[in-house]
Amino acid sequence: MASRGAIQSILTEPDSTVALAPAVPALLPVARPSLPRFEALAPYLRRIDEGRWYSNFGPLLNAFEARLADRFGHGAQVVTVVNATQALTLTLLALDLPRGALCMVPSYTFVATAHAVVAAGLTPWFVDVDPADWMLSPGAARDLLAAAPGEVRAVVPVAAFGAAPDIAGWKALREETGIEVVIDAAAAFDTACDCALPTIVSLHATKALGVGEGGFLATNDVGLAERVRRLTTFGFHGERLALVPATNAKLSEYAAAVGLAALDDWPTTRLRYLRASQFMRMALSQTKIGFQPGWGADWITSVCVVRLPAGARAAEVEARLEADSVQTRRWWGEGCHANPAFRSHPHADLTATEALAASVLGLPFAVDLDAHEASRIALALERALDAGRG
Ligand SMILES: *Cc1c(COP(=O)(O)O)cnc(C)c1O
């Protein structure tokens, strides 16, 4: 039998007239974002044309914020921001903590969490997560306080890949200790529905509800919402007077148009994600792959991140899948603490983080992933795992 390389060279030969099935199937990308299409945007874009109001809290942005706030129930305030990283940074700044104060963060998160903490003038203290749900728990945070390398003034729990953190537990910890808690729910548009604690959600194109670039703070703290709003708009509050050092982090009417159209589609989008998740769950049911608790059943998200069976190394499986044209991503790499930008910051024991980093892999996933693609992923994964054992 011809080797894969030989077949490929035949296929790529310029004057080859032999029609062969492609030896290497088309690449299955790890993500295939899908934002509202032209037809869905048109009515909103027309409103922008007619109103000639393009930014600075126009009618579309106000409507978008009101509809987002509705998701969080009575009394919720929503402040849109250019992206979730800035929303996190500005929310932490608005808490007015002493410069350099310690902020506890799970190392197992996207680097944006740590960047935001540093940009807000705080010192990240990287701590471990629970191996069962990949998140920092309020109980673990409480236990860790005694070992902190200084006084902890804030904590940023992360909704891992869209999972719901224990909000009641975090609220109790804040009440008990006075430590500020800001939830990084960047990937958790679906599960974020309680804003008893300041909660940040991303509207990036790769997240479940995307506008391209964008994010928001949801909170029932009116004062905090006002302070964050001021920070997004030159320190202005009502009049054109800079009351505090600030920046410009507003979202335009165009982004709000995409957001409104995305919200119109959301009930359908959510069902389509559920369907795609079920395809993955069924296709992978014969493997020893571990999903996040409730993934694709109790809650949906835009990524399929799985834990490989004991003994399998994510880096090796990734390389074998790549050879099979199945793209994967180790979304959170080795954890924040391993990035050059954050190596000088303190960290606690990170046993679970290191184990997750070595065994967690993001598989191809999309709102329109079909059963055929799911089985192709499952087959490639089974082959990759078998090769690892052999
Ligand atoms: C996506 C993500 C962010 C960053 O969101 P942006 O809107 O792209 O700035 C931050 N934290 C986590 C956990 C994320 O998944």
CSV table of C-alpha atoms and ligand atoms in Angstrom, one decimal:
chain,number,residue,atom,x,y,z
A,1,MET,CA,0.0,0.0,0.0
A,2,ALA,CA,1.2,3.5,-0.8
A,3,SER,CA,2.3,5.5,2.1
A,4,ARG,CA,0.3,8.6,3.0
A,5,GLY,CA,3.3,10.7,1.9
A,6,ALA,CA,3.4,9.0,-1.5
A,7,ILE,CA,-0.3,9.5,-2.1
A,8,GLN,CA,0.0,13.1,-1.2
A,9,SER,CA,2.8,13.6,-3.6
A,10,ILE,CA,0.8,12.0,-6.4
A,11,LEU,CA,-2.1,14.3,-5.5
A,12,THR,CA,-0.1,17.4,-5.5
A,13,GLU,CA,1.8,16.6,-8.7
A,14,PRO,CA,0.8,19.3,-11.1
A,15,ASP,CA,0.1,17.1,-14.2
A,16,SER,CA,-1.4,14.2,-12.3
A,17,THR,CA,-4.6,13.0,-14.0
A,18,VAL,CA,-5.4,10.2,-11.6
A,19,ALA,CA,-8.5,11.1,-9.6
A,20,LEU,CA,-8.0,9.8,-6.0
A,21,ALA,CA,-10.0,10.4,-2.9
A,22,PRO,CA,-8.0,12.9,-0.8
A,23,ALA,CA,-5.5,11.0,1.5
A,24,VAL,CA,-5.8,13.6,4.1
A,25,PRO,CA,-9.4,14.8,4.9
A,26,ALA,CA,-10.1,18.5,5.1
A,27,LEU,CA,-9.0,20.0,8.4
A,28,LEU,CA,-11.6,20.0,11.1
A,29,PRO,CA,-11.0,23.3,12.8
A,30,VAL,CA,-11.1,23.5,16.6
A,31,ALA,CA,-13.6,26.4,16.4
A,32,ARG,CA,-15.9,27.6,13.7
A,33,PRO,CA,-17.5,30.8,15.1
A,34,SER,CA,-20.9,31.9,13.8
A,35,LEU,CA,-22.2,35.4,14.4
A,36,PRO,CA,-25.5,36.8,13.2
A,37,ARG,CA,-25.7,37.0,9.4
A,38,PHE,CA,-26.4,40.0,7.2
A,39,GLU,CA,-30.1,39.4,7.0
A,40,ALA,CA,-30.5,39.4,10.8
A,41,LEU,CA,-28.3,42.5,11.1
A,42,ALA,CA,-30.1,44.6,8.4
A,43,PRO,CA,-33.0,45.9,10.5
A,44,TYR,CA,-30.6,47.1,13.2
A,45,LEU,CA,-28.1,48.6,10.8
A,46,ARG,CA,-31.0,50.5,9.2
A,47,ARG,CA,-31.9,52.0,12.6
A,48,ILE,CA,-28.3,53.2,12.9
A,49,ASP,CA,-28.4,54.8,9.4
A,50,GLU,CA,-31.7,56.5,10.2
A,51,GLY,CA,-30.7,57.7,13.6
A,52,ARG,CA,-27.1,58.7,12.7
A,53,TRP,CA,-26.0,57.8,16.2
A,54,TYR,CA,-22.9,55.6,16.1
A,55,SER,CA,-21.5,55.4,19.6
A,56,ASN,CA,-21.7,57.0,23.1
A,57,PHE,CA,-24.7,55.1,24.6
A,58,GLY,CA,-27.1,55.3,21.6
A,59,PRO,CA,-30.5,53.7,21.4
A,60,LEU,CA,-29.1,50.3,20.3
A,61,LEU,CA,-26.6,50.0,23.1
A,62,ASN,CA,-29.1,51.0,25.7
A,63,ALA,CA,-31.5,48.4,24.3
A,64,PHE,CA,-28.8,45.8,24.3
A,65,GLU,CA,-27.8,46.5,27.9
A,66,ALA,CA,-31.4,46.4,29.0
A,67,ARG,CA,-31.9,43.0,27.4
A,68,LEU,CA,-28.7,41.6,28.9
A,69,ALA,CA,-29.8,43.0,32.3
A,70,ASP,CA,-33.1,41.1,32.0
A,71,ARG,CA,-31.2,37.9,32.0
A,72,PHE,CA,-30.0,38.6,35.5
A,73,GLY,CA,-33.4,39.6,37.0
A,74,HIS,CA,-34.6,42.5,39.0
A,75,GLY,CA,-32.2,45.2,39.9
A,76,ALA,CA,-29.4,44.0,37.6
A,77,GLN,CA,-27.1,46.7,36.1
A,78,VAL,CA,-25.2,46.0,32.9
A,79,VAL,CA,-22.2,47.9,31.8
A,80,THR,CA,-20.9,47.0,28.3
A,81,VAL,CA,-17.1,47.3,27.7
A,82,VAL,CA,-14.9,46.7,24.7
A,83,ASN,CA,-14.0,43.2,25.8
A,84,ALA,CA,-14.1,41.1,28.9
A,85,THR,CA,-10.4,41.6,29.8
A,86,GLN,CA,-11.1,45.4,30.0
A,87,ALA,CA,-14.3,44.8,31.9
A,88,LEU,CA,-12.4,42.7,34.5
A,89,THR,CA,-9.6,45.3,34.7
A,90,LEU,CA,-12.0,48.2,35.1
A,91,THR,CA,-14.2,46.4,37.7
A,92,LEU,CA,-11.1,45.5,39.8
A,93,LEU,CA,-9.9,49.2,39.5
A,94,ALA,CA,-13.4,50.4,40.6
A,95,LEU,CA,-13.1,48.4,43.8
A,96,ASP,CA,-10.3,50.9,44.8
A,97,LEU,CA,-8.0,48.3,46.5
A,98,PRO,CA,-4.5,49.3,47.6
A,99,ARG,CA,-1.9,49.0,44.8
A,100,GLY,CA,-0.1,45.7,44.8
A,101,ALA,CA,-2.7,44.0,47.1
A,102,LEU,CA,-2.9,40.3,46.6
A,103,CYS,CA,-5.7,38.9,44.4
A,104,MET,CA,-6.3,35.2,44.5
A,105,VAL,CA,-6.8,33.7,41.0
A,106,PRO,CA,-6.9,30.1,39.8
A,107,SER,CA,-3.8,29.4,37.7
A,108,TYR,CA,-6.0,27.3,35.5
A,109,THR,CA,-7.7,30.0,33.4
A,110,PHE,CA,-7.1,32.0,30.3
A,111,VAL,CA,-4.2,34.4,30.6
A,112,ALA,CA,-6.7,37.3,30.3
A,113,THR,CA,-7.7,36.8,33.9
A,114,ALA,CA,-4.2,37.3,35.1
A,115,HIS,CA,-3.5,40.2,32.7
A,116,ALA,CA,-6.6,42.0,34.1
A,117,VAL,CA,-5.4,41.6,37.7
A,118,VAL,CA,-2.0,43.0,36.9
A,119,ALA,CA,-3.4,45.8,34.8
A,120,ALA,CA,-5.6,46.8,37.8
A,121,GLY,CA,-2.5,47.2,39.9
A,122,LEU,CA,-3.0,44.0,41.9
A,123,THR,CA,-0.6,41.1,42.5
A,124,PRO,CA,-2.0,37.7,41.3
A,125,TRP,CA,-1.6,34.8,43.7
A,126,PHE,CA,-2.0,31.7,41.6
A,127,VAL,CA,-3.8,28.9,43.4
A,128,ASP,CA,-5.0,25.4,42.5
A,129,VAL,CA,-8.4,24.2,41.3
A,130,ASP,CA,-10.7,21.3,42.1
A,131,PRO,CA,-9.8,18.4,39.8
A,132,ALA,CA,-13.6,17.5,39.6
A,133,ASP,CA,-14.9,20.7,38.1
A,134,TRP,CA,-11.6,22.5,37.2
A,135,MET,CA,-12.5,25.5,39.3
A,136,LEU,CA,-11.4,27.2,42.5
A,137,SER,CA,-14.0,26.5,45.2
A,138,PRO,CA,-14.9,28.9,48.0
A,139,GLY,CA,-14.0,26.3,50.5
A,140,ALA,CA,-10.5,25.8,49.1
A,141,ALA,CA,-10.0,29.6,48.9
A,142,ARG,CA,-11.0,29.9,52.6
A,143,ASP,CA,-8.5,27.1,53.6
A,144,LEU,CA,-5.7,28.7,51.5
A,145,LEU,CA,-6.0,32.1,53.2
A,146,ALA,CA,-3.9,31.1,56.1
A,147,ALA,CA,-1.0,30.2,53.7
A,148,ALA,CA,-1.3,33.5,51.7
A,149,PRO,CA,2.0,35.4,51.1
A,150,GLY,CA,0.3,38.6,52.3
A,151,GLU,CA,-3.2,39.9,52.9
A,152,VAL,CA,-5.6,38.8,50.2
A,153,ARG,CA,-8.0,41.6,49.3
A,154,ALA,CA,-9.7,40.1,46.2
A,155,VAL,CA,-10.4,36.9,44.5
A,156,VAL,CA,-11.4,36.2,40.9
A,157,PRO,CA,-13.1,32.8,40.6
A,158,VAL,CA,-13.3,31.6,37.0
A,159,ALA,CA,-16.3,29.9,35.4
A,160,ALA,CA,-14.1,27.2,33.7
A,161,PHE,CA,-15.0,27.1,29.9
A,162,GLY,CA,-18.5,28.3,30.8
A,163,ALA,CA,-19.3,26.1,33.8
A,164,ALA,CA,-21.2,27.7,36.7
A,165,PRO,CA,-19.2,28.6,39.8
A,166,ASP,CA,-20.7,28.3,43.3
A,167,ILE,CA,-22.1,31.8,43.6
A,168,ALA,CA,-23.8,31.3,47.0
A,169,GLY,CA,-20.5,29.9,48.4
A,170,TRP,CA,-18.5,32.9,47.0
A,171,LYS,CA,-21.1,35.3,48.4
A,172,ALA,CA,-20.8,33.7,51.8
A,173,LEU,CA,-17.0,34.0,51.6
A,174,ARG,CA,-17.2,37.7,50.8
A,175,GLU,CA,-19.6,38.4,53.6
A,176,GLU,CA,-17.5,36.4,56.1
A,177,THR,CA,-14.1,37.8,55.1
A,178,GLY,CA,-14.7,41.2,53.4
A,179,ILE,CA,-12.6,39.9,50.5
A,180,GLU,CA,-13.9,41.3,47.2
A,181,VAL,CA,-15.1,38.7,44.7
A,182,VAL,CA,-15.3,39.4,41.0
A,183,ILE,CA,-16.5,36.4,38.9
A,184,ASP,CA,-14.7,35.9,35.6
A,185,ALA,CA,-17.6,34.3,33.7
A,186,ALA,CA,-16.1,35.3,30.4
A,187,ALA,CA,-17.0,32.0,28.7
A,188,ALA,CA,-20.3,31.6,30.7
A,189,PHE,CA,-22.9,33.6,28.8
A,190,ASP,CA,-25.3,30.7,29.2
A,191,THR,CA,-24.8,30.0,33.0
A,192,ALA,CA,-24.2,33.6,34.2
A,193,CYS,CA,-27.7,34.7,35.5
A,194,ASP,CA,-27.0,35.8,39.1
A,195,CYS,CA,-25.2,39.1,39.7
A,196,ALA,CA,-25.2,39.1,43.5
A,197,LEU,CA,-21.4,39.3,42.9
A,198,PRO,CA,-19.9,41.5,40.1
A,199,THR,CA,-19.8,39.1,37.0
A,200,ILE,CA,-17.9,39.6,33.8
A,201,VAL,CA,-19.0,38.0,30.6
A,202,SER,CA,-17.2,38.1,27.2
A,203,LEU,CA,-18.9,38.7,23.9
A,204,HIS,CA,-15.9,37.7,21.8
A,205,ALA,CA,-16.6,35.9,18.5
A,206,THR,CA,-15.4,32.6,20.0
A,207,LYS,CA,-17.8,32.7,23.0
A,208,ALA,CA,-21.4,31.4,23.0
A,209,LEU,CA,-22.9,34.8,22.3
A,210,GLY,CA,-20.5,36.9,20.3
A,211,VAL,CA,-20.5,40.4,18.8
A,212,GLY,CA,-16.8,40.2,17.6
A,213,GLU,CA,-15.1,42.0,20.4
A,214,GLY,CA,-17.0,43.0,23.5
A,215,GLY,CA,-17.9,42.1,27.1
A,216,PHE,CA,-20.0,43.3,30.0
A,217,LEU,CA,-20.2,43.6,33.8
A,218,ALA,CA,-23.4,42.6,35.4
A,219,THR,CA,-23.9,43.6,39.0
A,220,ASN,CA,-26.7,44.6,41.4
A,221,ASP,CA,-24.4,47.1,43.0
A,222,VAL,CA,-25.5,50.4,41.5
A,223,GLY,CA,-22.5,52.3,42.7
A,224,LEU,CA,-20.1,49.9,41.3
A,225,ALA,CA,-21.8,49.9,37.9
A,226,GLU,CA,-21.6,53.7,37.9
A,227,ARG,CA,-17.9,53.7,38.7
A,228,VAL,CA,-17.1,51.2,36.0
A,229,ARG,CA,-19.2,53.1,33.5
A,230,ARG,CA,-17.3,56.2,34.4
A,231,LEU,CA,-14.0,54.4,33.8
A,232,THR,CA,-15.2,53.4,30.3
A,233,THR,CA,-16.0,56.9,29.3
A,234,PHE,CA,-13.1,59.3,30.2
A,235,GLY,CA,-14.1,59.6,33.8
A,236,PHE,CA,-17.3,61.5,32.8
A,237,HIS,CA,-20.4,61.2,34.8
A,238,GLY,CA,-23.2,63.3,33.3
A,239,GLU,CA,-21.1,66.3,32.4
A,240,ARG,CA,-17.9,66.6,30.4
A,241,LEU,CA,-15.6,66.7,33.4
A,242,ALA,CA,-13.0,64.0,34.0
A,243,LEU,CA,-13.7,63.1,37.6
A,244,VAL,CA,-11.2,60.2,37.9
A,245,PRO,CA,-8.3,58.9,35.8
A,246,ALA,CA,-10.1,56.7,33.2
A,247,THR,CA,-10.0,55.4,29.6
A,248,ASN,CA,-12.3,54.9,26.6
A,249,ALA,CA,-13.7,51.4,26.6
A,250,LYS,CA,-17.2,51.9,25.2
A,251,LEU,CA,-19.0,49.6,22.8
A,252,SER,CA,-20.3,51.1,19.5
A,253,GLU,CA,-23.8,51.0,18.1
A,254,TYR,CA,-22.5,48.5,15.5
A,255,ALA,CA,-21.5,46.1,18.2
A,256,ALA,CA,-24.8,46.6,19.9
A,257,ALA,CA,-26.6,45.8,16.6
A,258,VAL,CA,-24.8,42.5,16.4
A,259,GLY,CA,-25.6,41.9,20.0
A,260,LEU,CA,-29.3,42.5,19.6
A,261,ALA,CA,-29.4,40.2,16.6
A,262,ALA,CA,-27.5,37.6,18.5
A,263,LEU,CA,-30.0,37.9,21.4
A,264,ASP,CA,-32.9,37.5,19.0
A,265,ASP,CA,-31.3,34.2,17.9
A,266,TRP,CA,-30.2,33.0,21.3
A,267,PRO,CA,-32.9,30.5,22.1
A,268,THR,CA,-32.2,28.8,18.8
A,269,THR,CA,-28.4,29.1,19.2
A,270,ARG,CA,-28.7,27.5,22.6
A,271,LEU,CA,-30.7,24.5,21.2
A,272,ARG,CA,-28.2,24.1,18.4
A,273,TYR,CA,-25.3,24.0,20.9
A,274,LEU,CA,-27.2,21.4,22.9
A,275,ARG,CA,-27.6,19.3,19.8
A,276,ALA,CA,-23.9,19.6,18.8
A,277,SER,CA,-23.0,18.7,22.4
A,278,GLN,CA,-25.2,15.6,22.3
A,279,PHE,CA,-23.5,14.5,19.1
A,280,MET,CA,-20.1,14.7,20.8
A,281,ARG,CA,-21.3,12.9,23.9
A,282,MET,CA,-22.8,10.1,21.9
A,283,ALA,CA,-19.8,9.8,19.6
A,284,LEU,CA,-17.4,9.7,22.5
A,285,SER,CA,-19.5,7.4,24.7
A,286,GLN,CA,-17.3,4.4,23.9
A,287,THR,CA,-14.1,6.2,25.1
A,288,LYS,CA,-12.9,7.0,28.6
A,289,ILE,CA,-13.0,10.7,27.8
A,290,GLY,CA,-14.3,12.9,30.7
A,291,PHE,CA,-16.5,15.9,30.1
A,292,GLN,CA,-17.0,18.8,32.5
A,293,PRO,CA,-19.9,18.0,34.9
A,294,GLY,CA,-23.1,19.0,33.1
A,295,TRP,CA,-21.4,20.0,29.9
A,296,GLY,CA,-23.8,20.2,26.9
A,297,ALA,CA,-26.7,19.0,29.1
A,298,ASP,CA,-27.3,21.3,32.0
A,299,TRP,CA,-25.4,24.1,30.3
A,300,ILE,CA,-23.9,24.9,27.0
A,301,THR,CA,-20.7,26.6,25.9
A,302,SER,CA,-18.9,27.2,22.6
A,303,VAL,CA,-16.0,24.8,23.3
A,304,CYS,CA,-15.7,21.1,23.9
A,305,VAL,CA,-12.9,20.6,26.4
A,306,VAL,CA,-12.3,17.1,27.5
A,307,ARG,CA,-10.1,15.2,30.0
A,308,LEU,CA,-8.2,12.4,28.4
A,309,PRO,CA,-8.1,8.9,30.1
A,310,ALA,CA,-5.4,8.3,32.7
A,311,GLY,CA,-2.0,7.8,31.2
A,312,ALA,CA,-2.8,9.7,27.9
A,313,ARG,CA,-0.6,12.8,27.4
A,314,ALA,CA,-2.5,15.8,25.9
A,315,ALA,CA,0.6,16.9,23.9
A,316,GLU,CA,1.0,13.5,22.2
A,317,VAL,CA,-2.7,13.0,21.5
A,318,GLU,CA,-2.8,16.5,20.1
A,319,ALA,CA,0.0,15.8,17.6
A,320,ARG,CA,-1.6,12.5,16.5
A,321,LEU,CA,-5.0,14.3,15.9
A,322,GLU,CA,-3.3,17.0,14.0
A,323,ALA,CA,-1.8,14.4,11.7
A,324,ASP,CA,-5.4,13.2,11.2
A,325,SER,CA,-6.5,16.7,10.3
A,326,VAL,CA,-8.4,17.1,13.5
A,327,GLN,CA,-7.3,20.4,15.1
A,328,THR,CA,-7.2,20.7,18.8
A,329,ARG,CA,-6.2,23.4,21.3
A,330,ARG,CA,-4.9,23.3,24.8
A,331,TRP,CA,-6.9,26.5,25.5
A,332,TRP,CA,-5.3,27.3,28.8
A,333,GLY,CA,-1.8,25.8,28.2
A,334,GLU,CA,0.2,25.0,31.3
A,335,GLY,CA,-1.7,27.4,33.5
A,336,CYS,CA,-1.1,31.1,33.9
A,337,HIS,CA,1.8,30.7,36.3
A,338,ALA,CA,3.8,29.0,33.6
A,339,ASN,CA,3.6,32.1,31.2
A,340,PRO,CA,6.7,34.3,31.2
A,341,ALA,CA,4.5,37.4,31.9
A,342,PHE,CA,3.5,36.0,35.3
A,343,ARG,CA,6.4,33.9,36.4
A,344,SER,CA,7.5,36.4,39.0
A,345,HIS,CA,4.2,36.2,40.9
A,346,PRO,CA,3.6,34.0,43.8
A,347,HIS,CA,1.8,30.7,43.6
A,348,ALA,CA,0.5,28.0,45.9
A,349,ASP,CA,0.7,24.2,45.3
A,350,LEU,CA,-0.7,23.6,41.8
A,351,THR,CA,-0.9,19.8,41.6
A,352,ALA,CA,-4.4,19.7,40.1
A,353,THR,CA,-3.6,22.5,37.7
A,354,GLU,CA,-0.5,20.6,36.4
A,355,ALA,CA,-2.5,17.4,36.0
A,356,LEU,CA,-5.2,19.2,34.1
A,357,ALA,CA,-2.7,21.0,31.9
A,358,ALA,CA,-1.2,17.6,30.9
A,359,SER,CA,-4.5,15.8,30.2
A,360,VAL,CA,-7.1,18.4,29.0
A,361,LEU,CA,-7.7,19.0,25.3
A,362,GLY,CA,-10.1,21.2,23.4
A,363,LEU,CA,-11.7,19.2,20.5
A,364,PRO,CA,-13.3,20.7,17.4
A,365,PHE,CA,-16.7,22.2,18.2
A,366,ALA,CA,-19.2,24.5,16.7
A,367,VAL,CA,-22.8,25.4,16.9
A,368,ASP,CA,-23.4,23.5,13.7
A,369,LEU,CA,-21.2,20.6,14.3
A,370,ASP,CA,-23.0,17.5,12.9
A,371,ALA,CA,-23.1,13.8,13.8
A,372,HIS,CA,-20.7,12.9,11.0
A,373,GLU,CA,-18.0,15.4,12.2
A,374,ALA,CA,-18.5,14.2,15.8
A,375,SER,CA,-17.9,10.5,14.8
A,376,ARG,CA,-14.9,11.6,12.7
A,377,ILE,CA,-13.5,13.3,15.9
A,378,ALA,CA,-14.3,10.2,18.0
A,379,LEU,CA,-12.6,7.8,15.6
A,380,ALA,CA,-9.5,9.9,15.3
A,381,LEU,CA,-9.4,10.2,19.1
A,382,GLU,CA,-9.7,6.5,19.6
A,383,ARG,CA,-6.9,5.9,17.1
A,384,ALA,CA,-4.7,8.5,18.8
A,385,LEU,CA,-5.4,6.9,22.3
A,386,ASP,CA,-4.7,3.4,21.0
A,387,ALA,CA,-1.4,4.5,19.4
A,388,GLY,CA,-0.4,6.0,22.8
A,389,ARG,CA,-1.1,2.6,24.5
A,390,GLY,CA,0.6,0.5,21.8
B,1,LIG,C1,-12.4,34.6,26.8
B,1,LIG,C2,-11.9,34.7,28.2
B,1,LIG,C3,-11.5,36.0,28.6
B,1,LIG,C4,-11.2,37.1,27.7
B,1,LIG,O1,-12.4,37.7,27.1
B,1,LIG,P1,-12.2,38.8,26.0
B,1,LIG,O2,-13.6,39.4,25.8
B,1,LIG,O3,-11.6,38.2,24.8
B,1,LIG,O4,-11.3,39.9,26.6
B,1,LIG,C5,-11.2,36.1,30.0
B,1,LIG,N1,-11.3,35.0,30.8
B,1,LIG,C6,-11.7,33.8,30.4
B,1,LIG,C7,-11.9,32.7,31.4
B,1,LIG,C8,-12.0,33.6,29.1
B,1,LIG,O5,-12.5,32.4,28.7
